[in-house]
Coordinates of C-alpha atoms in Angstrom, one line a residue:
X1 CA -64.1 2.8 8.5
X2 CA -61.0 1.0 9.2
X3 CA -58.3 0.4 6.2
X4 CA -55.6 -1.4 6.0
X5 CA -51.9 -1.0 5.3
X6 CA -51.5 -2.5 1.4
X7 CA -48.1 -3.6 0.2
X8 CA -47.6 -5.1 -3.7
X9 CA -45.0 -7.7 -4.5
X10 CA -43.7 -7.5 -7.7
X11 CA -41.8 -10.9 -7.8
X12 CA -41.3 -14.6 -8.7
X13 CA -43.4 -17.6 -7.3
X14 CA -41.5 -20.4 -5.5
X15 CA -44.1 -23.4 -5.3
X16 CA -42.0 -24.5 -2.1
X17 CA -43.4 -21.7 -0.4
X18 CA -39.9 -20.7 1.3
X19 CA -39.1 -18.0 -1.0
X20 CA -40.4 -15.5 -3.7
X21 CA -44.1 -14.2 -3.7
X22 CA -45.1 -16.7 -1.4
X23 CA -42.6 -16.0 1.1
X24 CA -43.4 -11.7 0.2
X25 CA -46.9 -12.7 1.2
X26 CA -46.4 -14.5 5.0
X27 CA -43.7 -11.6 5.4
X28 CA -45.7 -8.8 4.5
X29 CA -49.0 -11.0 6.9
X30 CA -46.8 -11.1 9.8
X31 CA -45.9 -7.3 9.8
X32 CA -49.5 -6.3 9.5
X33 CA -50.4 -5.6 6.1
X34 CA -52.6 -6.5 3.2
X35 CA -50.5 -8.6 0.9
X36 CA -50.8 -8.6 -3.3
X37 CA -48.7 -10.0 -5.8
X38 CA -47.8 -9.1 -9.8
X39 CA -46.2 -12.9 -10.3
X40 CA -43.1 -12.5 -13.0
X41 CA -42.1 -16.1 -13.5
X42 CA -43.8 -19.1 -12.1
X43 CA -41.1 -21.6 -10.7
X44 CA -40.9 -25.2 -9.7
X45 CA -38.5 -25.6 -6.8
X46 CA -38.4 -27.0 -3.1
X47 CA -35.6 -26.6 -0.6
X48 CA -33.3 -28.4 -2.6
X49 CA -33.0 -26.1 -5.8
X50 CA -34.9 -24.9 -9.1
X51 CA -36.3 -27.4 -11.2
X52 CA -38.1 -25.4 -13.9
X53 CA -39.1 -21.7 -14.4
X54 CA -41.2 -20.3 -16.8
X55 CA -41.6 -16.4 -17.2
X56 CA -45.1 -15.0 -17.9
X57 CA -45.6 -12.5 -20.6
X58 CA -45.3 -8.5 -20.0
X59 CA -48.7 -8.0 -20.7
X60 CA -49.8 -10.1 -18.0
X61 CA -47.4 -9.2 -15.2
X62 CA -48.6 -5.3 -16.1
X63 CA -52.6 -6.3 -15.8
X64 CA -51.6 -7.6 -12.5
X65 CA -50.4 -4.9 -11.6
X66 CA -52.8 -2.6 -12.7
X67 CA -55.5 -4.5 -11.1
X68 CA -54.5 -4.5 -8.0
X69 CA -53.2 -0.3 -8.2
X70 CA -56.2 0.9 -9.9
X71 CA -58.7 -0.9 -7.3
X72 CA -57.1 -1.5 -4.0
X73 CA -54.0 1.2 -4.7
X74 CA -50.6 0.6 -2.3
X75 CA -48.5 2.1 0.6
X76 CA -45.5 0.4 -1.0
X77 CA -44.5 -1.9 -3.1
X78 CA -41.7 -4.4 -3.4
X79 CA -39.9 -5.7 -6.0
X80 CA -38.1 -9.0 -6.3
X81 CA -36.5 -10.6 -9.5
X82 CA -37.4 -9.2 -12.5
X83 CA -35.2 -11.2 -15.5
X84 CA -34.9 -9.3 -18.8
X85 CA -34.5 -6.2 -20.0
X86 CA -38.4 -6.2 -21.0
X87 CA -39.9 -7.3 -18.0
X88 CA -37.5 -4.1 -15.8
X89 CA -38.8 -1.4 -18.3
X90 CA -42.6 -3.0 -18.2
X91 CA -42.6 -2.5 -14.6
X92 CA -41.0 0.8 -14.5
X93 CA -43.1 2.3 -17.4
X94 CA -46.2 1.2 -15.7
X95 CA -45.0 2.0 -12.1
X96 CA -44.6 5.6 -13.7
X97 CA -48.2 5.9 -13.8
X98 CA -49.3 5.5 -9.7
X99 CA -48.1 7.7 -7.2
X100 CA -46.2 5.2 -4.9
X101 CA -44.5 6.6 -2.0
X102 CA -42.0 3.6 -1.2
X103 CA -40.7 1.4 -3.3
X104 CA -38.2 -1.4 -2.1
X105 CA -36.1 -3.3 -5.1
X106 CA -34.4 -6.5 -3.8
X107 CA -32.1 -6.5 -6.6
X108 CA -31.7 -10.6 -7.2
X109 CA -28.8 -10.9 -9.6
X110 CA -26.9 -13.9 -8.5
X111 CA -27.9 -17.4 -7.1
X112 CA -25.7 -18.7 -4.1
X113 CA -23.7 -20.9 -6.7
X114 CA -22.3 -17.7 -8.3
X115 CA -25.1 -18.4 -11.4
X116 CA -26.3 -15.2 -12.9
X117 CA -30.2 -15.4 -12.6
X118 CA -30.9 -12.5 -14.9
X119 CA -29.5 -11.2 -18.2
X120 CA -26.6 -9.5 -17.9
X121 CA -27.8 -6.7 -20.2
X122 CA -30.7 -6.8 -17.6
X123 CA -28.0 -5.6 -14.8
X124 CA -27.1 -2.1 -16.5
X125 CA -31.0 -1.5 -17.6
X126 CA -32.1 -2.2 -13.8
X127 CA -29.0 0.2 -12.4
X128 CA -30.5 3.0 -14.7
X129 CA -34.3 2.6 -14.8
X130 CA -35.2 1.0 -11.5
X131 CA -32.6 2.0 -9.2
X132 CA -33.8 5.8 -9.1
X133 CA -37.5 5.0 -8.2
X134 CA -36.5 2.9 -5.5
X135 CA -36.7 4.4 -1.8
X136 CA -34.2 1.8 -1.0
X137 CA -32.6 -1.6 -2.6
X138 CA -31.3 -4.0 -0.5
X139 CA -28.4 -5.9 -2.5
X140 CA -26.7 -9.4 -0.7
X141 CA -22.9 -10.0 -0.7
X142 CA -23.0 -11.4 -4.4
X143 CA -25.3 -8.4 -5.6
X144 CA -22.8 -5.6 -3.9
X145 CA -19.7 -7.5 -5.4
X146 CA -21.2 -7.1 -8.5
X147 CA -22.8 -3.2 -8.1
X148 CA -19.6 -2.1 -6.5
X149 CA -16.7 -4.0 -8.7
X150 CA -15.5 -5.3 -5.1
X151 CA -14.2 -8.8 -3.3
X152 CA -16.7 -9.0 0.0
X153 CA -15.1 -11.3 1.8
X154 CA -14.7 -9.7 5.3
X155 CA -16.8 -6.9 6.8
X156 CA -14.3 -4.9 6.4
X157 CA -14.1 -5.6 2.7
X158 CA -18.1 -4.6 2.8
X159 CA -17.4 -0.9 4.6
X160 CA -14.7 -0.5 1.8
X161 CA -17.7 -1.2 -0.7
X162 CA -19.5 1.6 0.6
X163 CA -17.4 4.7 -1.7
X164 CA -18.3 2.9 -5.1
X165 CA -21.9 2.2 -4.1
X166 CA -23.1 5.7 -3.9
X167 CA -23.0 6.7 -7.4
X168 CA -24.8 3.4 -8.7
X169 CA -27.8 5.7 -8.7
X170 CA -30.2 4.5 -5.8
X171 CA -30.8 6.6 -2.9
X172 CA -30.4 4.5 -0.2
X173 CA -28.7 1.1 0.0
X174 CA -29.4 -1.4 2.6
X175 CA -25.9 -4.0 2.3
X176 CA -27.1 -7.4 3.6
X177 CA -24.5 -9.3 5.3
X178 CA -25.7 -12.5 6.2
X179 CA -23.5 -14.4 3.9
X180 CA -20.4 -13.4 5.1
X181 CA -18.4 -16.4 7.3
X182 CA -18.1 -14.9 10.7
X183 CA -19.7 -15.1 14.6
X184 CA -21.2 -11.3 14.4
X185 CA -22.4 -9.6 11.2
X186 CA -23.2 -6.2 10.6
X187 CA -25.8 -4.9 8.0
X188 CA -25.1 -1.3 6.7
X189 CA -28.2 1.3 5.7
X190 CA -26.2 3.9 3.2
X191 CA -28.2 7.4 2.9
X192 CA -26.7 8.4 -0.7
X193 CA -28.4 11.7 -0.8
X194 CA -27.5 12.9 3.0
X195 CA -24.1 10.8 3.6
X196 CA -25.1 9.5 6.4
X197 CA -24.9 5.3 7.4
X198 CA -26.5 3.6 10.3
X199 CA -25.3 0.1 11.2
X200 CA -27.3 -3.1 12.9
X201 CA -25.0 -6.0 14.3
X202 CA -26.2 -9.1 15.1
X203 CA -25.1 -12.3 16.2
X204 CA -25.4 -14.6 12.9
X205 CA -27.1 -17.6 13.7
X206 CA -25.4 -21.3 12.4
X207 CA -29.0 -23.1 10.5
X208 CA -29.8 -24.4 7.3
X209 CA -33.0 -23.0 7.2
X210 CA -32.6 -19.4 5.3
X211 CA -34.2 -19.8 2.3
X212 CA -36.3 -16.7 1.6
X213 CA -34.3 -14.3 4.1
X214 CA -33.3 -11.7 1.5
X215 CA -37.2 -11.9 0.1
X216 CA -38.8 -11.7 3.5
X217 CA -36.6 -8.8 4.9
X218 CA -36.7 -6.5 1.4
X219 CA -41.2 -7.3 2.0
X220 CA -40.5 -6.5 5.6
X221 CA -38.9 -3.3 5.2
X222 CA -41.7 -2.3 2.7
X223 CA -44.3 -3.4 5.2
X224 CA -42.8 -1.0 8.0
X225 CA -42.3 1.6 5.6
X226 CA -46.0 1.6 4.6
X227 CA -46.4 2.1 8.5
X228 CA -44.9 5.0 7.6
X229 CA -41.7 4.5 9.8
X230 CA -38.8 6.3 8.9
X231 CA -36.1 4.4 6.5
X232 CA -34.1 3.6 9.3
X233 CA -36.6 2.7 12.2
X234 CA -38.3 0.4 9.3
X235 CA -35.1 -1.1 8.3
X236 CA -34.2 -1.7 12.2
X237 CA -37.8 -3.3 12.7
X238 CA -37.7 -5.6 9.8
X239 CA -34.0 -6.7 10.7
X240 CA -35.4 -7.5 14.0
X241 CA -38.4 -9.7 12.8
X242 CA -35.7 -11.9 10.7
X243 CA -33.7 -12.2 13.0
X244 CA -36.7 -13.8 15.2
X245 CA -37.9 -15.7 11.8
X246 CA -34.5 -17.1 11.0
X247 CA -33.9 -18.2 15.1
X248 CA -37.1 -19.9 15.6
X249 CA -37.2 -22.1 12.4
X250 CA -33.6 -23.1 13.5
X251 CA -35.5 -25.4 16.0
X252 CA -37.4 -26.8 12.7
X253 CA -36.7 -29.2 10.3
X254 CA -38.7 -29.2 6.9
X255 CA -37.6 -30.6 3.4
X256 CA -34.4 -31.7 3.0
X257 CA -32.4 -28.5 2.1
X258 CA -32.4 -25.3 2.8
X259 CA -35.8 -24.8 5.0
X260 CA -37.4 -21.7 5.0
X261 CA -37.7 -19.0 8.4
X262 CA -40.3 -19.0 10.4
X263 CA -42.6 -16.1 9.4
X264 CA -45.3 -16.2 11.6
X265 CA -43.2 -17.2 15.1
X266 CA -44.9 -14.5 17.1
X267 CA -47.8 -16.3 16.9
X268 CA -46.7 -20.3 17.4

């Protein structure tokens, strides 16, 4: 009997489909798994910004995720935005419970404006609690300035970042680069238990159209981990995929923001 590969987001919904569980969901399709959601907050946006959000109770965001552990179980699980101090230790109490082998935490702090999007109090619980669990987190430019007590405002200012990050408490850290204003960018994996870094340049690609990137690469890299790729290969592969989402929907034109990537190029 054949089975599939089952991955959990853990996250927000975006009703414009570019980011959050709905973008988790076409990331986690395209890389071959079975996709499930525990929805946190229920949003009303488009490509043009947030117009309402409206968190769901504990209670419900932990049946969700009991139902789908206790009947269809997980290879790994990602997590997205979670906004209070209660919602973090629901997830991590219950979490506590299944025998999950990866865990990815996209650790959403900070909106592009600079707006905190979760209490600050939240920030300290989520370093303690959740960081540990996590097989990797994989914080943007805003997110490491904030983890690390650093200006990132070069890539060199990011490799300086690097000393302060490994005692934050996570094992592994996957520095996301994309914001940063220059012609090649380079995202940095940080192995915190064996010292060790690997590096992936690219050439950054000039498009509106990135809404979702850091939600579809953190439910990429939990997709290829429940492969069972290494960290590294799986962080290589779902780099690679973005890269291809983000340089197809380049050609595309939808709303009249920020568009979303194209998850499902390999197949238009």
């Amino acid at each position: 009997m054949k089975t599939y590969k089952r991955v959990l987001s853990i996250a927000g919904s975006d009703s414009g489909g570019g980011a959050g569980v709905q973008a988790d969901l076409k990331a986690i399709s395209a890389c071959g798994c079975f996709a499930m959601t525990a929805i946190t907050a229920v949003t009303a946006q488009n490509t043009l910004g947030v117009r309402a959000i409206e968190p769901l109770p504990v209670n419900v965001i932990e049946a969700q995720i009991r139902a789908c552990l206790d009947d269809i179980g997980v290879d790994a699980i990602k997590i997205g935005m979670l906004h209070s101090v209660e919602v973090i230790q629901t997830v991590t109490r219950v979490l506590a419970d299944y025998p999950i082998k990866y865990i990815v935490v996209d650790p959403v702090m900070v909106a592009t404006s600079g707006d905190l999007l979760v209490q600050q109090e939240a920030i300290a619980v989520m370093q303690k609690e959740l960081f540990p669990l996590a097989t990797v987190i994989t914080p943007n430019l805003y997110e490491i300035e904030i983890l690390s007590g650093k200006k990132i405002r070069s890539q060199e200012d990011l490799y300086l970042s690097i000393p302060a990050l490994k005692s934050i408490g996570a094992r592994n850290i996957l520095l996301k680069a994309g914001h940063l204003e220059c012609e090649e960018i380079t995202d940095v994996l940080i192995d915190c238990e064996h010292d060790l870094e690997y590096r992936y340049p690219a050439k950054k690609i000039i498009t509106p159209n990135t809404h979702g990137t850091g939600c579809s690469l953190s439910s990429s890299v939990a997709s290829y981990l429940a492969h069972d790729f290494p960290l590294n290969i799986a962080v290589e592969k779902a780099l690679n995929y973005l890269h291809e989402a983000i340089e197809t929907a380049a050609g595309y034109r939808i709303g009249h923001g920020h568009g979303a990537i194209h998850h499902f190029y390999k197949w238009w």
